[in-house]
XYZ file of N, CA, C and O in Angstrom:
788
model
N -7.869 16.433 -7.494
C -7.153 15.134 -6.301
C -6.906 13.937 -7.546
O -7.998 13.301 -8.437
N -6.130 13.233 -7.041
C -5.613 12.653 -8.374
C -6.866 11.307 -8.334
O -7.384 11.068 -7.526
N -6.825 9.904 -9.741
C -7.622 8.608 -9.238
C -6.932 7.626 -8.551
O -7.560 7.611 -8.084
N -5.776 7.944 -8.494
C -4.969 6.818 -7.202
C -5.825 6.927 -6.051
O -5.910 5.818 -5.257
N -5.672 8.373 -5.435
C -6.584 8.628 -4.248
C -8.064 8.435 -3.611
O -8.380 8.519 -2.928
N -8.596 8.625 -4.859
C -9.463 8.116 -4.779
C -9.834 6.694 -5.021
O -10.828 6.164 -4.358
N -9.501 5.926 -5.812
C -9.517 4.535 -5.942
C -9.128 4.471 -4.573
O -9.764 3.125 -3.923
N -8.211 4.923 -3.700
C -7.438 4.497 -2.496
C -8.568 4.479 -1.293
O -9.076 3.334 -0.428
N -9.073 6.133 -1.540
C -10.335 5.705 -0.990
C -11.669 5.044 -1.061
O -12.570 4.411 0.253
N -11.412 5.154 -2.168
C -13.076 3.990 -2.225
C -12.507 2.242 -1.324
O -13.682 1.839 -1.453
N -11.212 2.130 -1.671
C -11.062 0.088 -1.615
C -10.954 0.708 -0.114
O -11.327 -0.007 0.700
N -10.689 1.483 0.784
C -10.426 1.364 2.415
C -12.415 1.660 2.541
O -12.726 1.024 3.420
N -13.504 2.259 2.012
C -14.251 2.157 2.097
C -15.390 0.654 2.029
O -16.164 0.448 3.033
N -15.123 0.363 0.701
C -15.579 -0.946 0.553
C -14.676 -1.905 1.417
O -15.923 -2.648 1.861
N -13.981 -1.730 2.031
C -13.346 -2.872 3.405
C -13.911 -2.023 4.134
O -14.485 -3.466 5.119
N -14.105 -1.798 4.786
C -15.206 -1.042 5.939
C -16.208 -1.455 5.586
O -16.511 -2.433 7.258
N -16.808 -1.643 4.713
C -18.131 -2.243 5.153
C -18.156 -3.345 5.326
O -18.851 -3.807 5.623
N -17.787 -4.306 4.046
C -17.399 -5.274 4.367
C -16.793 -5.977 5.539
O -17.959 -6.663 6.692
N -16.532 -4.611 5.998
C -15.793 -5.235 7.974
C -17.172 -5.075 9.037
O -17.200 -5.706 10.224
N -17.406 -4.569 8.347
C -19.298 -3.759 9.241
C -20.225 -5.105 9.303
O -20.216 -5.201 10.377
N -20.325 -5.597 8.151
C -21.078 -7.009 7.807
C -20.284 -8.130 8.709
O -21.184 -8.710 9.296
N -19.386 -8.096 8.756
C -18.344 -9.398 9.381
C -18.919 -9.153 10.437
O -19.235 -9.430 11.155
N -19.048 -7.740 11.259
C -19.165 -8.174 12.491
C -20.780 -8.314 13.417
O -20.720 -8.896 14.467
N -21.593 -7.917 11.980
C -22.365 -8.358 12.253
C -23.233 -9.466 12.160
O -23.737 -9.279 13.175
N -22.408 -10.155 10.912
C -22.639 -11.635 10.829
C -21.743 -12.414 12.375
O -22.158 -13.215 12.842
N -20.854 -11.492 12.921
C -20.174 -12.333 14.178
C -21.804 -12.649 14.899
O -21.192 -13.342 16.018
N -21.866 -11.087 15.447
C -22.898 -10.762 16.940
C -24.388 -11.701 16.029
O -24.935 -12.132 17.924
N -24.440 -11.886 15.467
C -25.598 -12.779 14.801
C -25.633 -14.190 15.416
O -26.879 -15.011 15.018
N -24.377 -14.299 15.130
C -24.524 -16.265 15.087
C -23.544 -16.420 16.607
O -22.919 -15.670 17.212
N -23.596 -17.479 16.654
C -22.865 -18.099 17.742
C -21.487 -18.830 17.706
O -21.380 -19.006 16.443
N -20.627 -19.172 18.716
C -19.196 -19.168 18.473
C -18.867 -20.201 16.742
O -17.426 -21.090 16.743
N -20.175 -21.466 17.038
C -19.724 -22.789 16.028
C -19.366 -21.911 14.492
O -18.954 -22.730 13.624
N -19.850 -20.954 14.688
C -19.245 -19.629 13.049
C -18.237 -19.113 13.153
O -17.789 -18.151 14.067
N -17.077 -19.582 12.516
C -16.542 -18.683 13.104
C -16.094 -17.638 11.696
O -15.606 -18.349 10.641
N -15.471 -16.631 11.918
C -15.709 -16.095 11.448
C -14.485 -14.991 11.077
O -14.236 -14.133 10.590
N -13.125 -15.135 11.719
C -12.326 -14.928 11.712
C -11.550 -15.014 10.349
O -10.637 -13.559 10.137
N -12.165 -16.857 9.394
C -11.102 -15.693 8.242
C -11.586 -14.727 7.662
O -10.613 -14.076 6.805
N -12.520 -14.370 7.383
C -13.291 -12.756 6.816
C -12.034 -12.247 7.522
O -11.788 -11.473 6.330
N -11.938 -11.758 9.143
C -11.030 -10.875 9.184
C -9.824 -11.333 8.688
O -9.014 -9.600 7.945
N -9.150 -12.500 8.006
C -8.031 -12.059 7.844
C -8.125 -11.436 6.332
O -7.124 -11.401 5.876
N -8.549 -12.128 5.966
C -8.918 -11.962 4.603
C -8.742 -10.416 4.197
O -8.673 -10.485 3.201
N -9.575 -9.956 5.229
C -9.651 -7.918 5.242
C -8.090 -8.187 5.085
O -7.920 -6.346 4.734
N -7.513 -8.451 6.344
C -5.951 -7.594 6.283
C -5.393 -7.702 4.944
O -4.254 -7.221 4.208
N -5.456 -9.091 4.429
C -4.919 -9.005 2.609
C -5.675 -8.093 1.910
O -4.582 -7.370 0.727
N -6.855 -7.814 1.600
C -7.069 -7.102 1.050
C -6.755 -5.686 0.980
O -6.490 -4.749 0.556
N -6.838 -5.234 2.971
C -5.622 -3.689 2.552
C -4.562 -2.852 2.779
O -4.589 -2.011 2.559
N -3.557 -4.085 3.090
C -2.297 -4.373 2.704
C -2.381 -3.938 0.960
O -1.505 -3.512 -0.169
N -3.006 -5.201 0.185
C -3.383 -4.499 -0.966
C -3.578 -3.668 -1.456
O -2.897 -2.895 -2.438
N -4.613 -3.185 -0.990
C -5.260 -1.318 -1.314
C -4.116 -0.526 -1.683
O -4.139 0.338 -2.332
N -2.748 0.168 -0.791
C -1.962 0.579 -0.006
C -1.054 0.274 -1.416
O -0.828 0.890 -1.750
N -1.089 -0.806 -1.649
C 0.391 -1.567 -2.353
C -0.437 -1.017 -3.915
O 0.489 -0.463 -4.634
N -1.866 -0.962 -4.586
C -2.075 -0.551 -5.514
C -1.966 1.152 -5.682
O -1.652 1.642 -6.755
N -2.212 1.272 -4.030
C -1.975 2.147 -4.479
C -0.759 3.392 -4.491
O -0.420 4.080 -5.634
N 0.471 2.877 -4.314
C 1.313 3.805 -4.142
C 1.645 2.922 -5.771
O 2.216 3.899 -6.673
N 1.265 1.817 -6.160
C 1.382 2.066 -7.929
C 1.085 3.136 -9.046
O 1.615 3.777 -9.547
N -0.663 3.506 -8.638
C -0.708 4.669 -9.170
C -0.673 5.733 -9.396
O -0.097 6.711 -10.152
N -0.137 6.021 -7.766
C 0.484 7.465 -7.582
C 1.623 7.527 -8.169
O 1.941 8.342 -8.865
N 2.576 6.445 -7.805
C 3.546 6.946 -8.378
C 3.641 6.636 -10.019
O 4.199 7.962 -10.378
N 3.011 6.124 -10.573
C 2.783 5.993 -12.236
C 1.983 6.902 -12.685
O 2.993 8.577 -13.324
N 1.052 8.589 -12.147
C 0.132 9.400 -12.364
C 1.728 10.404 -12.427
O 1.910 11.289 -12.482
N 2.362 10.214 -11.244
C 3.460 11.296 -11.332
C 4.381 11.249 -11.594
O 5.551 12.471 -11.791
N 5.125 10.563 -12.141
C 6.010 10.191 -13.029
C 5.509 10.519 -14.394
O 6.464 11.026 -15.060
N 4.234 10.633 -14.868
C 3.870 10.853 -15.805
C 3.992 12.878 -16.223
O 3.903 13.643 -16.995
N 3.218 13.287 -15.179
C 3.767 14.503 -14.748
C 4.784 15.157 -15.008
O 5.502 16.054 -15.387
N 6.592 14.303 -14.365
C 7.500 14.592 -14.236
C 7.330 14.426 -15.977
O 8.191 15.763 -16.595
N 7.302 13.049 -16.616
C 7.438 13.318 -18.060
C 6.579 14.793 -18.445
O 7.459 14.850 -19.635
N 5.789 15.558 -18.460
C 5.025 15.781 -19.364
C 5.854 17.300 -18.508
O 4.746 18.187 -19.066
N 6.614 17.344 -18.056
C 6.957 18.133 -17.718
C 5.991 19.281 -16.861
O 6.099 20.643 -16.483
N 5.388 18.467 -15.500
C 4.671 19.569 -14.756
C 4.605 18.864 -13.646
O 3.960 19.954 -12.653
N 6.485 18.416 -13.209
C 6.522 18.252 -12.111
C 8.323 18.195 -12.171
O 8.554 17.485 -12.917
N 8.504 18.659 -11.061
C 10.621 18.468 -11.275
C 10.739 16.769 -11.307
O 10.161 16.340 -10.118
N 11.717 16.919 -11.886
C 12.382 15.826 -12.125
C 13.144 15.363 -10.528
O 13.890 16.376 -9.673
N 13.366 13.900 -10.641
C 14.135 13.433 -9.789
C 15.282 12.282 -9.581
O 15.138 12.588 -11.233
N 16.461 12.936 -9.119
C 17.370 12.161 -9.565
C 17.339 10.377 -10.103
O 17.202 9.628 -11.018
N 15.943 9.945 -8.937
C 16.001 8.511 -9.347
C 14.627 8.679 -11.394
O 14.889 7.551 -11.152
N 14.308 9.623 -10.638
C 13.532 9.442 -11.902
C 14.962 9.700 -13.550
O 14.530 9.418 -14.274
N 15.764 10.187 -12.957
C 16.017 10.470 -14.125
C 17.149 10.108 -14.230
O 18.039 9.167 -15.850
N 16.889 8.288 -13.661
C 18.411 7.393 -13.834
C 16.371 6.439 -13.784
O 17.658 5.065 -14.658
N 16.156 6.363 -14.666
C 15.642 5.338 -14.381
C 15.238 4.836 -16.592
O 15.105 5.574 -16.859
N 15.181 3.371 -15.899
C 15.532 3.063 -16.757
C 14.329 3.075 -18.735
O 13.187 1.957 -18.126
N 14.934 3.457 -19.280
C 14.249 3.160 -21.011
C 14.384 2.281 -21.649
O 16.015 2.255 -22.142
N 13.638 1.348 -22.519
C 14.563 0.064 -23.653
C 15.127 1.339 -24.336
O 14.566 2.017 -24.999
N 15.863 1.313 -25.345
C 16.361 1.197 -26.596
C 15.904 1.264 -27.870
O 15.199 3.006 -28.125
N 14.724 0.445 -28.040
C 13.721 0.571 -28.914
C 13.022 1.812 -28.306
O 12.515 1.991 -29.399
N 12.421 2.332 -27.543
C 11.584 3.391 -26.755
C 12.290 4.442 -27.455
O 11.461 5.522 -27.958
N 13.808 4.624 -26.701
C 14.268 6.097 -27.083
C 14.830 5.660 -28.509
O 14.384 7.167 -29.190
N 14.697 4.914 -29.657
C 15.046 5.167 -30.940
C 13.593 5.734 -31.252
O 13.340 6.363 -32.570
N 12.589 5.367 -30.916
C 11.041 6.156 -31.877
C 10.822 7.148 -31.903
O 9.676 7.769 -32.285
N 11.537 8.333 -31.563
C 11.923 9.970 -31.241
C 10.835 9.904 -29.473
O 11.138 8.407 -28.193
N 10.663 10.663 -29.495
C 10.103 11.383 -28.008
C 8.883 10.107 -27.870
O 8.028 10.487 -28.835
N 8.776 9.233 -27.251
C 7.708 8.476 -26.534
C 6.879 9.443 -26.228
O 6.833 10.083 -25.982
N 5.168 8.464 -26.058
C 4.485 9.287 -25.989
C 4.135 8.538 -24.842
O 5.196 8.475 -23.955
N 3.040 9.846 -23.478
C 2.653 9.159 -22.635
C 2.246 7.594 -22.999
O 2.049 7.243 -21.442
N 1.320 7.801 -23.319
C 1.187 5.592 -23.156
C 1.930 5.319 -23.203
O 2.462 3.904 -22.522
N 3.633 5.471 -24.278
C 4.250 3.957 -24.113
C 4.759 3.961 -23.058
O 5.046 3.362 -22.123
N 5.359 5.742 -22.623
C 5.993 5.908 -20.909
C 5.324 5.345 -19.894
O 5.630 4.203 -19.084
N 4.171 5.386 -20.259
C 2.658 4.724 -18.552
C 2.902 3.230 -18.469
O 2.871 2.379 -18.036
N 3.103 2.727 -20.330
C 2.944 0.983 -20.712
C 4.219 0.101 -19.795
O 4.332 -0.525 -19.643
N 5.407 0.924 -20.175
C 6.758 0.449 -19.833
C 7.037 0.697 -18.682
O 7.499 -0.457 -17.523
N 6.394 1.704 -17.718
C 6.100 1.977 -15.998
C 5.485 0.936 -15.442
O 5.705 -0.399 -14.524
N 4.406 0.120 -15.811
C 2.718 -0.670 -15.529
C 3.990 -1.891 -15.533
O 3.929 -2.834 -14.768
N 4.767 -1.391 -16.838
C 5.359 -3.234 -17.284
C 6.596 -4.050 -16.477
O 6.425 -5.242 -15.226
N 6.814 -2.925 -15.936
C 8.565 -2.343 -15.035
C 7.920 -3.237 -13.680
O 8.841 -3.798 -13.437
N 6.855 -2.073 -12.950
C 6.681 -2.151 -12.430
C 5.392 -3.771 -11.946
O 5.516 -3.568 -10.486
N 5.470 -4.199 -13.299
C 3.695 -5.146 -12.839
C 4.092 -6.244 -11.600
O 3.745 -7.020 -11.147
N 5.749 -6.909 -11.468
C 6.713 -7.798 -10.762
C 6.226 -7.590 -8.786
O 7.557 -7.970 -8.315
N 6.905 -6.300 -8.802
C 7.558 -5.428 -7.787
C 5.374 -5.601 -6.810
O 5.285 -5.043 -6.946
N 5.980 -5.343 -4.814
C 5.374 -4.926 -4.045
C 5.820 -3.862 -3.217
O 6.487 -4.044 -3.162
N 4.752 -2.723 -3.368
C 4.914 -1.836 -3.153
C 4.482 -1.688 -1.644
O 3.280 -0.412 -1.428
N 4.473 -2.961 -0.041
C 3.464 -2.080 0.981
C 4.994 -2.399 1.856
O 4.733 -1.524 2.468
N 6.059 -2.790 2.058
C 6.985 -3.070 2.638
C 7.341 -1.238 2.797
O 8.121 -0.820 1.622
N 8.136 -1.100 4.049
C 8.578 0.624 4.006
C 9.688 0.885 3.592
O 9.853 1.600 2.401
N 10.730 -0.251 3.163
C 12.178 0.462 2.197
C 11.197 0.463 0.341
O 11.632 1.112 -0.235
N 10.704 -0.831 0.534
C 10.123 -0.918 -1.431
C 9.277 0.640 -0.915
O 8.945 1.161 -2.266
N 8.195 1.092 -0.323
C 7.644 2.255 -1.464
C 8.368 3.045 -0.830
O 7.976 4.443 -1.825
N 9.564 3.647 0.009
C 9.925 5.024 -0.219
C 11.153 4.984 -1.835
O 11.165 5.964 -1.965
N 11.745 3.606 -1.677
C 12.263 3.198 -3.094
C 11.417 3.777 -3.949
O 11.497 4.323 -5.227
N 9.601 3.328 -4.249
C 9.418 3.600 -5.469
C 8.839 5.065 -5.111
O 8.881 6.188 -6.484
N 8.802 5.562 -4.533
C 8.074 7.617 -3.884
C 9.835 8.339 -4.429
O 9.347 9.396 -4.682
N 10.632 7.546 -4.359
C 12.318 8.235 -4.308
C 11.735 8.592 -6.426
O 12.422 9.468 -7.141
N 11.479 8.104 -6.610
C 11.041 8.546 -8.328
C 10.220 9.970 -8.479
O 10.390 10.385 -10.037
N 9.323 10.109 -7.549
C 9.100 11.216 -7.695
C 8.585 12.401 -6.910
O 8.393 13.308 -6.890
N 9.507 12.360 -5.965
C 10.239 12.872 -4.933
C 10.966 13.019 -4.433
O 11.535 11.399 -3.941
N 11.704 14.006 -3.804
C 13.130 13.712 -3.083
C 13.115 14.073 -1.467
O 14.266 13.834 -0.819
N 11.821 13.798 -1.384
C 10.870 13.596 0.032
C 11.202 12.986 0.873
O 11.756 11.868 0.050
N 11.911 12.290 1.963
C 12.224 11.414 2.970
C 10.911 10.420 3.447
O 10.160 11.621 4.325
N 10.343 10.383 2.412
C 8.592 10.029 3.319
C 8.015 9.724 4.456
O 7.389 10.392 5.248
N 8.786 8.790 5.269
C 9.016 8.287 6.254
C 9.048 9.640 7.642
O 8.314 9.391 8.337
N 9.843 10.382 7.193
C 10.284 11.443 7.438
C 9.286 12.336 7.564
O 9.036 13.163 9.215
N 8.797 12.605 7.254
C 7.687 13.920 6.229
C 6.082 13.040 6.634
O 5.786 14.046 7.357
N 5.851 11.705 7.192
C 5.074 10.990 7.387
C 4.791 11.435 8.788
O 3.326 11.294 9.165
N 5.796 10.854 9.751
C 4.895 9.734 11.125
C 4.947 11.171 12.211
O 4.260 11.266 12.728
N 5.060 12.585 11.621
C 4.712 13.574 13.263
C 3.118 13.155 12.739
O 2.851 13.709 13.657
N 2.769 13.207 11.940
C 1.229 13.038 11.442
C 0.589 11.975 12.685
O -1.035 11.635 13.098
N 1.594 11.111 13.182
C 1.276 10.122 13.565
C 1.877 9.998 14.830
O 1.832 8.695 15.750
N 2.564 11.241 15.154
C 3.040 11.311 16.676
C 4.295 10.148 16.866
O 4.134 9.852 18.044
N 4.468 9.649 16.195
C 5.432 8.699 16.566
C 7.095 8.710 15.615
O 7.243 9.644 14.188
N 7.734 7.940 16.032
C 9.703 9.223 14.870
C 9.093 7.819 13.732
O 8.592 6.783 13.864
N 9.928 8.376 12.559
C 9.218 7.467 11.478
C 10.411 5.969 11.455
O 9.717 5.401 10.912
N 11.222 5.507 12.567
C 11.864 4.565 12.596
C 10.358 3.134 13.052
O 10.379 2.221 12.862
N 9.874 4.322 13.939
C 8.692 3.327 14.937
C 7.550 3.234 13.906
O 7.140 2.259 13.520
N 7.059 4.177 12.889
C 6.040 3.714 11.575
C 6.615 2.758 10.854
O 5.459 2.305 10.023
N 8.366 3.063 10.682
C 7.943 1.654 9.509
C 7.688 0.794 10.240
O 7.765 -0.080 10.091
N 7.957 0.253 11.767
C 7.744 -0.743 12.223
C 6.404 -0.890 12.320
O 6.219 -2.231 12.172
N 5.545 0.210 12.492
C 4.643 -0.928 12.231
C 3.601 -0.748 11.285
O 2.833 -2.052 11.192
N 4.178 -0.533 9.840
C 3.641 -1.116 9.036
C 4.644 -2.282 9.147
O 3.325 -2.856 8.004
N 5.700 -2.731 8.859
C 6.002 -4.088 8.553
C 5.484 -5.040 9.694
O 5.379 -6.354 9.012
N 4.755 -4.437 10.839
C 4.127 -5.642 11.717
C 2.611 -6.087 11.176
O 2.690 -7.405 11.010
N 1.795 -5.286 10.397
C 1.582 -5.381 9.062
C 1.192 -6.444 8.250
O 0.706 -6.925 7.728
N 2.765 -5.813 7.599
C 2.563 -6.152 6.017
C 3.270 -8.181 6.330
O 2.464 -8.880 5.664
N 3.667 -8.073 7.667
C 4.208 -9.711 8.417
C 2.696 -10.272 8.601
O 3.307 -11.555 8.072
N 1.718 -9.649 9.411
C 1.174 -10.525 9.325
C 0.115 -10.513 7.928
O -0.629 -12.167 8.089
N -0.054 -9.982 7.222
C -0.523 -10.382 6.179
C -0.001 -11.200 5.360
O -0.490 -11.772 4.692
N 2.067 -11.591 5.446
C 2.047 -12.138 4.382
C 2.092 -13.667 5.360
O 2.130 -14.852 5.148
N 2.223 -13.694 7.292
C 1.746 -14.888 7.703
C 0.138 -15.132 6.895
O 0.323 -16.760 6.821
N -0.501 -14.569 6.911
C -2.063 -14.778 6.593
C -1.925 -15.313 5.140
O -2.618 -16.743 4.649
N -0.958 -14.687 3.923
C -1.140 -15.399 2.307
C -0.545 -16.037 2.795
O -0.278 -17.269 1.045
N 0.835 -16.406 3.063
C 1.687 -17.495 2.296
C 2.147 -19.102 3.671
O 2.802 -19.303 3.563
N 1.372 -18.285 4.573
C 1.493 -19.712 6.339
C -0.067 -19.859 6.816
O -0.276 -20.500 7.901
N -0.361 -19.233 6.319
C -2.332 -19.981 6.138
C -2.073 -18.983 7.909
O -2.846 -19.966 8.925
N -1.210 -18.005 7.990
C -1.726 -17.748 9.304
C -1.229 -18.561 10.709
O -2.228 -18.832 12.302
N -0.811 -19.261 10.230
C -0.816 -20.771 11.918
C 0.979 -20.194 11.899
O 1.332 -19.941 12.139
N -0.002 -20.315 13.569
C 0.935 -20.100 14.548
C 1.563 -21.167 14.854
O 1.164 -22.179 15.337
N 3.170 -21.822 14.303
C 4.417 -23.090 14.984
C 4.698 -23.323 16.033
O 4.978 -23.827 16.638
N 3.773 -22.185 17.241
C 4.280 -22.512 18.916
C 2.845 -23.713 18.898
O 3.005 -24.255 19.894
N 1.806 -23.478 18.457
C 0.860 -24.394 18.530
C 0.664 -25.224 17.343
O -0.882 -24.437 16.849
N 1.227 -26.331 17.001
C 0.228 -26.679 16.140
C -0.970 -26.759 15.630
O -1.784 -27.348 17.094
N -1.762 -26.367 14.846
C -2.962 -26.671 14.244
C -3.404 -25.503 15.001
O -5.417 -25.379 14.208
N -3.290 -24.567 14.647
C -3.729 -23.411 16.038
C -3.203 -21.527 14.413
O -2.274 -22.077 15.007
N -3.977 -20.944 14.389
C -4.482 -20.166 13.503
C -3.639 -18.601 15.236
O -4.132 -18.800 15.690
N -2.598 -17.876 14.564
C -2.561 -17.264 15.292
C -4.020 -16.277 15.358
O -4.553 -15.489 14.971
N -3.983 -15.356 16.821
C -5.464 -14.920 17.341
C -5.549 -13.261 16.161
O -4.871 -12.927 15.608
N -7.255 -13.010 16.236
C -7.091 -11.886 15.089
C -8.771 -11.697 15.670
O -9.810 -12.662 16.295
N -9.309 -10.629 15.657
C -10.409 -10.502 16.177
C -10.891 -9.191 15.563
O -10.257 -8.297 14.336
N -12.199 -8.448 15.459
C -12.495 -7.457 15.154
C -12.390 -5.954 14.960
O -11.871 -5.083 14.532
N -11.545 -5.386 16.386
C -10.986 -4.781 16.273
C -9.274 -4.517 15.960
O -9.298 -3.697 16.130
N -8.586 -5.466 16.543
C -7.318 -5.681 15.195
C -7.738 -5.519 13.738
O -6.786 -4.729 13.048
N -8.617 -5.537 13.210
C -9.360 -5.974 11.915
C -9.160 -3.644 11.912
O -8.664 -3.063 11.176
N -10.145 -4.044 13.038
C -10.042 -1.969 12.503
C -9.626 -1.256 12.410
O -8.846 0.328 12.002
N -8.024 -1.422 13.291
C -6.925 -1.109 14.719
C -6.290 -0.805 12.792
O -5.678 0.029 12.627
N -6.187 -1.828 12.168
C -5.272 -2.246 10.830
C -5.902 -0.815 9.475
O -5.308 -0.665 9.171
N -7.284 -0.839 9.635
C -7.751 -0.395 8.438
C -7.098 1.254 8.406
O -7.189 2.231 8.025
N -7.882 1.608 9.963
C -7.442 2.868 9.927
C -6.651 3.084 9.646
O -5.948 4.645 8.856
N -4.857 2.702 9.937
C -4.213 2.953 10.338
C -3.416 3.221 8.825
O -2.823 4.301 8.542
N -3.969 2.334 8.041
C -3.796 2.049 6.643
C -4.362 2.965 5.975
O -3.575 3.852 4.827
N -5.151 3.336 5.937
C -5.798 3.983 5.487
C -5.756 6.287 6.127
O -5.151 6.689 5.053
N -4.773 6.008 6.847
C -4.659 7.237 7.240
C -2.836 7.656 6.666
O -2.885 8.145 6.684
N -2.712 6.126 7.116
C -0.826 6.240 6.191
C -1.119 6.284 5.807
O -0.264 7.050 4.101
N -1.420 5.580 3.807
C -2.364 6.428 2.380
C -2.284 7.789 2.441
O -1.610 8.433 1.199
N -3.380 8.789 2.852
C -3.484 10.151 2.854
C -3.013 10.522 3.256
O -2.201 11.560 2.448
N -1.778 10.153 4.615
C -0.268 10.809 4.667
C 0.317 10.910 3.688
O 0.766 12.415 3.355
N 0.574 10.379 3.194
C 1.572 9.770 2.148
C 1.526 10.882 0.962
O 2.291 11.365 0.617
N -0.233 10.609 0.629
C -1.106 11.681 -0.803
C -0.327 12.875 -0.652
O 0.108 13.387 -1.189
N -0.605 13.407 0.949
C -0.845 14.394 1.140
C 1.141 15.689 1.376
O 1.389 16.331 0.738
N 1.789 14.575 1.582
C 3.039 15.222 1.862
C 3.832 14.459 0.748
O 5.241 15.273 0.289
N 3.141 14.169 -0.046
C 4.512 13.697 -1.329
C 3.947 14.832 -2.633
O 4.854 14.360 -3.428
N 2.420 14.473 -2.817
C 1.984 15.041 -3.769
C 2.758 16.303 -4.016
O 2.829 17.170 -3.393
């Protein structure tokens, strides 16, 4: 099992533990203590965990291709490498890893299109068509489901989760919504790993 999926599973476990703690706090306190922002923080964290997993998984598998332990894809073969690296002879795995990390550092891999773009570097499989049957929905519906989670994350991260229809009020959120989101992202990461590894 790769470090990327181990780290992903550990990250999901920490989020579940924190969610259980928040639910207990919610039960033990009155409505005067609003824990909804703790739920919102968890949405940002779980999407970040998926993003980090895709970054790590793609890096690991690109290095596997570089070291001839996995078949190259067209996207991998077209991946740009600086001339300075090419002039130094055959670069080391560390040099390639450093370049990939630097090149991907400003990218996010949580949008369905961006995830598919990243995974094309390591596999010719169509990720959403591969993964969707495990969720008993179409590839299109799976992408929409992930997009809704990412859109909510973006509302929380960039708009303070404020509902423009009701100025001064935030979009509703509760523990069940958060649990459903954590479960979905957890299964999605695991299925991507199983189908694309």
